[in-house]
PDB file of C-alpha atoms in Angstrom:
ATOM      1  CA  MET A  26     -32.104  -2.492  33.305  1.00  0.00           C
ATOM      2  CA  GLU A  27     -29.681  -1.158  30.699  1.00  0.00           C
ATOM      3  CA  ILE A  28     -27.880   2.158  31.038  1.00  0.00           C
ATOM      4  CA  LYS A  29     -29.931   3.712  28.227  1.00  0.00           C
ATOM      5  CA  ASP A  30     -33.148   2.803  30.106  1.00  0.00           C
ATOM      6  CA  LEU A  31     -32.208   5.495  32.634  1.00  0.00           C
ATOM      7  CA  ILE A  32     -32.281   8.202  29.948  1.00  0.00           C
ATOM      8  CA  GLY A  33     -35.789   9.636  30.097  1.00  0.00           C
ATOM      9  CA  GLN A  34     -37.587  11.702  27.468  1.00  0.00           C
ATOM     10  CA  TYR A  35     -40.665  13.795  28.307  1.00  0.00           C
ATOM     11  CA  GLN A  36     -42.594  16.606  26.676  1.00  0.00           C
ATOM     12  CA  LEU A  37     -42.104  19.473  29.135  1.00  0.00           C
ATOM     13  CA  LEU A  38     -42.951  22.745  27.362  1.00  0.00           C
ATOM     14  CA  THR A  39     -45.693  23.552  24.876  1.00  0.00           C
ATOM     15  CA  GLN A  40     -44.854  25.242  21.587  1.00  0.00           C
ATOM     16  CA  GLU A  41     -46.348  28.446  23.027  1.00  0.00           C
ATOM     17  CA  HIS A  42     -43.986  28.258  26.022  1.00  0.00           C
ATOM     18  CA  VAL A  43     -40.991  27.616  23.765  1.00  0.00           C
ATOM     19  CA  SER A  44     -41.874  30.531  21.468  1.00  0.00           C
ATOM     20  CA  ALA A  45     -42.386  32.918  24.386  1.00  0.00           C
ATOM     21  CA  PHE A  46     -39.137  31.832  26.042  1.00  0.00           C
ATOM     22  CA  LEU A  47     -37.114  32.308  22.848  1.00  0.00           C
ATOM     23  CA  ARG A  48     -38.707  35.714  22.190  1.00  0.00           C
ATOM     24  CA  THR A  49     -37.599  36.764  25.667  1.00  0.00           C
ATOM     25  CA  PHE A  50     -34.058  35.349  25.742  1.00  0.00           C
ATOM     26  CA  ARG A  51     -32.634  34.459  22.312  1.00  0.00           C
ATOM     27  CA  ASP A  52     -31.105  37.903  21.698  1.00  0.00           C
ATOM     28  CA  LYS A  53     -29.764  38.521  25.215  1.00  0.00           C
ATOM     29  CA  LYS A  54     -26.553  40.545  25.108  1.00  0.00           C
ATOM     30  CA  GLU A  55     -25.257  38.813  28.247  1.00  0.00           C
ATOM     31  CA  PHE A  56     -24.396  35.482  26.585  1.00  0.00           C
ATOM     32  CA  GLN A  57     -20.798  34.498  27.393  1.00  0.00           C
ATOM     33  CA  ASP A  58     -18.438  31.776  26.244  1.00  0.00           C
ATOM     34  CA  ALA A  59     -19.217  28.694  28.316  1.00  0.00           C
ATOM     35  CA  HIS A  60     -16.670  27.162  30.662  1.00  0.00           C
ATOM     36  CA  VAL A  61     -15.620  23.581  31.202  1.00  0.00           C
ATOM     37  CA  VAL A  62     -15.034  22.366  34.741  1.00  0.00           C
ATOM     38  CA  SER A  63     -12.279  19.920  35.655  1.00  0.00           C
ATOM     39  CA  SER A  64     -13.871  16.881  37.296  1.00  0.00           C
ATOM     40  CA  SER A  65     -10.893  16.471  39.627  1.00  0.00           C
ATOM     41  CA  SER A  66      -9.856  20.023  40.595  1.00  0.00           C
ATOM     42  CA  GLY A  67     -13.067  21.950  39.966  1.00  0.00           C
ATOM     43  CA  GLU A  68     -11.142  24.526  37.922  1.00  0.00           C
ATOM     44  CA  ARG A  69     -13.359  26.518  35.537  1.00  0.00           C
ATOM     45  CA  ARG A  70     -11.853  27.571  32.226  1.00  0.00           C
ATOM     46  CA  ILE A  71     -12.786  28.294  28.646  1.00  0.00           C
ATOM     47  CA  ASP A  72     -11.417  25.557  26.383  1.00  0.00           C
ATOM     48  CA  LYS A  73     -12.557  25.835  22.769  1.00  0.00           C
ATOM     49  CA  ASN A  74     -11.057  22.431  21.987  1.00  0.00           C
ATOM     50  CA  ILE A  75     -13.672  20.859  24.270  1.00  0.00           C
ATOM     51  CA  ARG A  76     -16.632  23.244  24.163  1.00  0.00           C
ATOM     52  CA  VAL A  77     -17.740  26.019  21.824  1.00  0.00           C
ATOM     53  CA  VAL A  78     -21.061  27.376  23.057  1.00  0.00           C
ATOM     54  CA  GLN A  79     -22.441  30.544  24.592  1.00  0.00           C
ATOM     55  CA  ASP A  80     -24.129  30.441  27.980  1.00  0.00           C
ATOM     56  CA  TYR A  81     -26.641  32.641  29.774  1.00  0.00           C
ATOM     57  CA  ALA A  82     -27.438  31.815  33.412  1.00  0.00           C
ATOM     58  CA  LEU A  83     -30.979  32.819  34.254  1.00  0.00           C
ATOM     59  CA  ASN A  84     -31.103  34.656  37.590  1.00  0.00           C
ATOM     60  CA  TYR A  85     -33.566  36.297  39.937  1.00  0.00           C
ATOM     61  CA  GLU A  86     -31.785  39.658  39.896  1.00  0.00           C
ATOM     62  CA  SER A  87     -32.656  40.260  36.228  1.00  0.00           C
ATOM     63  CA  GLY A  88     -36.262  41.233  36.791  1.00  0.00           C
ATOM     64  CA  LEU A  89     -39.733  39.849  37.249  1.00  0.00           C
ATOM     65  CA  THR A  90     -40.047  38.190  33.829  1.00  0.00           C
ATOM     66  CA  GLU A  91     -36.836  36.224  34.277  1.00  0.00           C
ATOM     67  CA  SER A  92     -37.781  35.319  37.860  1.00  0.00           C
ATOM     68  CA  ASN A  93     -41.127  34.002  36.639  1.00  0.00           C
ATOM     69  CA  TRP A  94     -39.410  31.867  33.977  1.00  0.00           C
ATOM     70  CA  LEU A  95     -37.003  30.487  36.592  1.00  0.00           C
ATOM     71  CA  ASN A  96     -39.872  29.586  38.908  1.00  0.00           C
ATOM     72  CA  PHE A  97     -41.935  28.056  36.080  1.00  0.00           C
ATOM     73  CA  ILE A  98     -39.107  25.945  34.631  1.00  0.00           C
ATOM     74  CA  GLY A  99     -37.958  24.947  38.121  1.00  0.00           C
ATOM     75  CA  PHE A 100     -41.505  23.815  38.986  1.00  0.00           C
ATOM     76  CA  LEU A 101     -41.731  21.773  35.768  1.00  0.00           C
ATOM     77  CA  LEU A 102     -38.294  20.212  36.306  1.00  0.00           C
ATOM     78  CA  LYS A 103     -39.170  19.217  39.869  1.00  0.00           C
ATOM     79  CA  ASN A 104     -42.392  17.573  38.667  1.00  0.00           C
ATOM     80  CA  VAL A 105     -40.832  15.783  35.701  1.00  0.00           C
ATOM     81  CA  SER A 106     -37.937  14.550  37.858  1.00  0.00           C
ATOM     82  CA  THR A 107     -40.496  13.005  40.239  1.00  0.00           C
ATOM     83  CA  GLN A 108     -42.148  11.306  37.252  1.00  0.00           C
ATOM     84  CA  TYR A 109     -38.729  10.142  36.008  1.00  0.00           C
ATOM     85  CA  PHE A 110     -37.894   8.483  39.349  1.00  0.00           C
ATOM     86  CA  ASN A 111     -41.403   7.008  39.746  1.00  0.00           C
ATOM     87  CA  ASP A 112     -41.318   5.548  36.212  1.00  0.00           C
ATOM     88  CA  ARG A 113     -38.132   3.693  37.175  1.00  0.00           C
ATOM     89  CA  SER A 114     -39.175   2.779  40.752  1.00  0.00           C
ATOM     90  CA  ILE A 115     -36.261   4.772  42.166  1.00  0.00           C
ATOM     91  CA  PRO A 116     -36.969   6.130  45.676  1.00  0.00           C
ATOM     92  CA  TYR A 117     -35.417   9.570  45.305  1.00  0.00           C
ATOM     93  CA  ASP A 118     -36.615  13.163  45.484  1.00  0.00           C
ATOM     94  CA  ILE A 119     -34.822  16.182  44.078  1.00  0.00           C
ATOM     95  CA  THR A 120     -33.976  18.653  46.832  1.00  0.00           C
ATOM     96  CA  LYS A 121     -32.258  21.384  44.821  1.00  0.00           C
ATOM     97  CA  ILE A 122     -31.986  22.667  41.271  1.00  0.00           C
ATOM     98  CA  GLU A 123     -28.399  23.850  40.833  1.00  0.00           C
ATOM     99  CA  ALA A 124     -28.912  26.180  37.872  1.00  0.00           C
ATOM    100  CA  ILE A 125     -31.043  26.857  34.827  1.00  0.00           C
ATOM    101  CA  ASN A 126     -28.943  28.032  31.881  1.00  0.00           C
ATOM    102  CA  LEU A 127     -29.738  28.857  28.275  1.00  0.00           C
ATOM    103  CA  LEU A 128     -27.161  27.566  25.794  1.00  0.00           C
ATOM    104  CA  LYS A 129     -26.679  28.982  22.314  1.00  0.00           C
ATOM    105  CA  TYR A 130     -24.744  26.846  19.819  1.00  0.00           C
ATOM    106  CA  THR A 131     -24.031  28.794  16.636  1.00  0.00           C
ATOM    107  CA  GLU A 132     -22.592  27.184  13.498  1.00  0.00           C
ATOM    108  CA  GLY A 133     -19.544  25.138  14.498  1.00  0.00           C
ATOM    109  CA  GLY A 134     -20.632  25.007  18.159  1.00  0.00           C
ATOM    110  CA  PHE A 135     -20.192  21.708  20.010  1.00  0.00           C
ATOM    111  CA  TYR A 136     -19.423  20.077  23.355  1.00  0.00           C
ATOM    112  CA  LYS A 137     -17.178  17.000  23.256  1.00  0.00           C
ATOM    113  CA  PRO A 138     -17.944  13.893  25.356  1.00  0.00           C
ATOM    114  CA  HIS A 139     -18.126  14.690  29.062  1.00  0.00           C
ATOM    115  CA  ILE A 140     -19.983  13.861  32.252  1.00  0.00           C
ATOM    116  CA  ASP A 141     -21.918  16.301  34.425  1.00  0.00           C
ATOM    117  CA  SER A 142     -20.700  15.374  37.909  1.00  0.00           C
ATOM    118  CA  GLY A 143     -17.333  15.250  39.589  1.00  0.00           C
ATOM    119  CA  ALA A 144     -15.473  15.715  42.861  1.00  0.00           C
ATOM    120  CA  ASN A 145     -16.354  19.428  42.977  1.00  0.00           C
ATOM    121  CA  ALA A 146     -19.744  19.317  41.260  1.00  0.00           C
ATOM    122  CA  HIS A 147     -22.040  16.827  42.970  1.00  0.00           C
ATOM    123  CA  ARG A 148     -25.064  16.371  40.737  1.00  0.00           C
ATOM    124  CA  GLU A 149     -27.619  13.561  40.642  1.00  0.00           C
ATOM    125  CA  LEU A 150     -29.754  14.311  37.591  1.00  0.00           C
ATOM    126  CA  SER A 151     -29.027  16.256  34.405  1.00  0.00           C
ATOM    127  CA  ALA A 152     -31.590  17.868  32.116  1.00  0.00           C
ATOM    128  CA  VAL A 153     -31.527  19.245  28.584  1.00  0.00           C
ATOM    129  CA  ILE A 154     -34.628  20.959  27.228  1.00  0.00           C
ATOM    130  CA  PHE A 155     -34.659  21.385  23.455  1.00  0.00           C
ATOM    131  CA  LEU A 156     -36.052  24.734  22.301  1.00  0.00           C
ATOM    132  CA  ASN A 157     -35.739  24.443  18.532  1.00  0.00           C
ATOM    133  CA  ASN A 158     -34.957  22.018  15.738  1.00  0.00           C
ATOM    134  CA  ASP A 159     -34.437  24.395  12.792  1.00  0.00           C
ATOM    135  CA  TYR A 160     -30.716  23.661  12.565  1.00  0.00           C
ATOM    136  CA  GLU A 161     -28.499  20.871  11.236  1.00  0.00           C
ATOM    137  CA  GLY A 162     -26.176  18.828  13.443  1.00  0.00           C
ATOM    138  CA  GLY A 163     -26.193  19.514  17.169  1.00  0.00           C
ATOM    139  CA  MET A 164     -27.389  16.044  18.156  1.00  0.00           C
ATOM    140  CA  LEU A 165     -27.320  14.907  21.777  1.00  0.00           C
ATOM    141  CA  GLN A 166     -25.386  11.635  21.871  1.00  0.00           C
ATOM    142  CA  PHE A 167     -24.710   9.199  24.708  1.00  0.00           C
ATOM    143  CA  PHE A 168     -21.841   6.711  24.803  1.00  0.00           C
ATOM    144  CA  GLU A 169     -20.959   3.549  26.679  1.00  0.00           C
ATOM    145  CA  PRO A 170     -18.838   4.459  29.712  1.00  0.00           C
ATOM    146  CA  GLY A 171     -15.125   4.465  28.938  1.00  0.00           C
ATOM    147  CA  SER A 172     -15.599   4.019  25.196  1.00  0.00           C
ATOM    148  CA  LYS A 173     -16.639   5.874  22.085  1.00  0.00           C
ATOM    149  CA  LYS A 174     -19.412   3.393  21.283  1.00  0.00           C
ATOM    150  CA  LEU A 175     -22.621   5.324  20.634  1.00  0.00           C
ATOM    151  CA  THR A 176     -25.568   3.994  22.648  1.00  0.00           C
ATOM    152  CA  LEU A 177     -28.211   6.628  21.918  1.00  0.00           C
ATOM    153  CA  GLU A 178     -28.656   9.669  19.693  1.00  0.00           C
ATOM    154  CA  ILE A 179     -31.512  12.042  20.415  1.00  0.00           C
ATOM    155  CA  LYS A 180     -32.961  14.287  17.750  1.00  0.00           C
ATOM    156  CA  PRO A 181     -34.302  17.598  19.013  1.00  0.00           C
ATOM    157  CA  GLN A 182     -38.003  18.199  19.485  1.00  0.00           C
ATOM    158  CA  PRO A 183     -38.923  21.653  20.821  1.00  0.00           C
ATOM    159  CA  GLY A 184     -40.175  21.447  24.399  1.00  0.00           C
ATOM    160  CA  LYS A 185     -38.825  17.933  25.021  1.00  0.00           C
ATOM    161  CA  VAL A 186     -36.670  17.380  28.119  1.00  0.00           C
ATOM    162  CA  ILE A 187     -34.056  14.657  28.364  1.00  0.00           C
ATOM    163  CA  LEU A 188     -33.166  13.476  31.897  1.00  0.00           C
ATOM    164  CA  TRP A 189     -30.329  11.163  32.942  1.00  0.00           C
ATOM    165  CA  PRO A 190     -28.091  10.433  35.926  1.00  0.00           C
ATOM    166  CA  SER A 191     -25.218  12.927  36.036  1.00  0.00           C
ATOM    167  CA  ASN A 192     -22.598  10.305  36.901  1.00  0.00           C
ATOM    168  CA  PHE A 193     -19.705   8.642  35.051  1.00  0.00           C
ATOM    169  CA  LEU A 194     -21.981   6.055  33.419  1.00  0.00           C
ATOM    170  CA  TYR A 195     -23.489   8.709  31.111  1.00  0.00           C
ATOM    171  CA  PRO A 196     -20.823  10.337  28.940  1.00  0.00           C
ATOM    172  CA  HIS A 197     -22.552  12.490  26.355  1.00  0.00           C
ATOM    173  CA  GLN A 198     -21.893  15.214  23.817  1.00  0.00           C
ATOM    174  CA  ALA A 199     -23.500  17.812  21.575  1.00  0.00           C
ATOM    175  CA  THR A 200     -22.268  17.235  18.036  1.00  0.00           C
ATOM    176  CA  PRO A 201     -21.179  20.261  15.972  1.00  0.00           C
ATOM    177  CA  VAL A 202     -23.937  22.481  14.606  1.00  0.00           C
ATOM    178  CA  ILE A 203     -23.528  22.516  10.836  1.00  0.00           C
ATOM    179  CA  LYS A 204     -26.164  25.105   9.947  1.00  0.00           C
ATOM    180  CA  GLY A 205     -28.337  27.427  12.039  1.00  0.00           C
ATOM    181  CA  THR A 206     -28.385  27.997  15.802  1.00  0.00           C
ATOM    182  CA  ARG A 207     -29.251  25.415  18.459  1.00  0.00           C
ATOM    183  CA  PHE A 208     -30.920  26.649  21.673  1.00  0.00           C
ATOM    184  CA  THR A 209     -31.284  24.445  24.759  1.00  0.00           C
ATOM    185  CA  ILE A 210     -31.937  24.928  28.442  1.00  0.00           C
ATOM    186  CA  VAL A 211     -29.677  22.886  30.710  1.00  0.00           C
ATOM    187  CA  SER A 212     -30.034  22.174  34.402  1.00  0.00           C
ATOM    188  CA  TRP A 213     -28.632  19.892  37.090  1.00  0.00           C
ATOM    189  CA  MET A 214     -30.365  18.643  40.181  1.00  0.00           C
ATOM    190  CA  VAL A 215     -29.354  17.128  43.510  1.00  0.00           C
TER     191      VAL A 215
END
């Protein structure tokens, strides 16, 4: 099995779900500049040379609507992760969803190549859910470990989730958004 065979793509949300989610969250005032986390020290900092994106962490304290979205997306992620592991005959079950965050990449927004797990952030499975495709740029790209050789580029399709192991074998990036605004939901599971 090749590394790219462990990158799964599934339709997770309907267009109605995507539209309702964006109506609820796209104009949230609480978006903040997203941090990067050092894989060795766990230090969180804003570094606009590595990542230019705004982040909103969905949480249960923000009301019933947001709680319902968290429960719904969490339920779907748990189910699709089970399908992901079954499709690959991997005997593993997700025990925890670390977070569910909405990312907003405006024009010029990007996230340079990185991995999603480290000494202070143990994660097994990463997820990106595309919410729109009415922008230019902003591709999700995967690279061979330790190199800049592109192995897979994924074009956005609203409602599609991309799942992959969070480890060092899956460096990936979001290319700069050239025009428009890119919205995605990201999550990590253990």
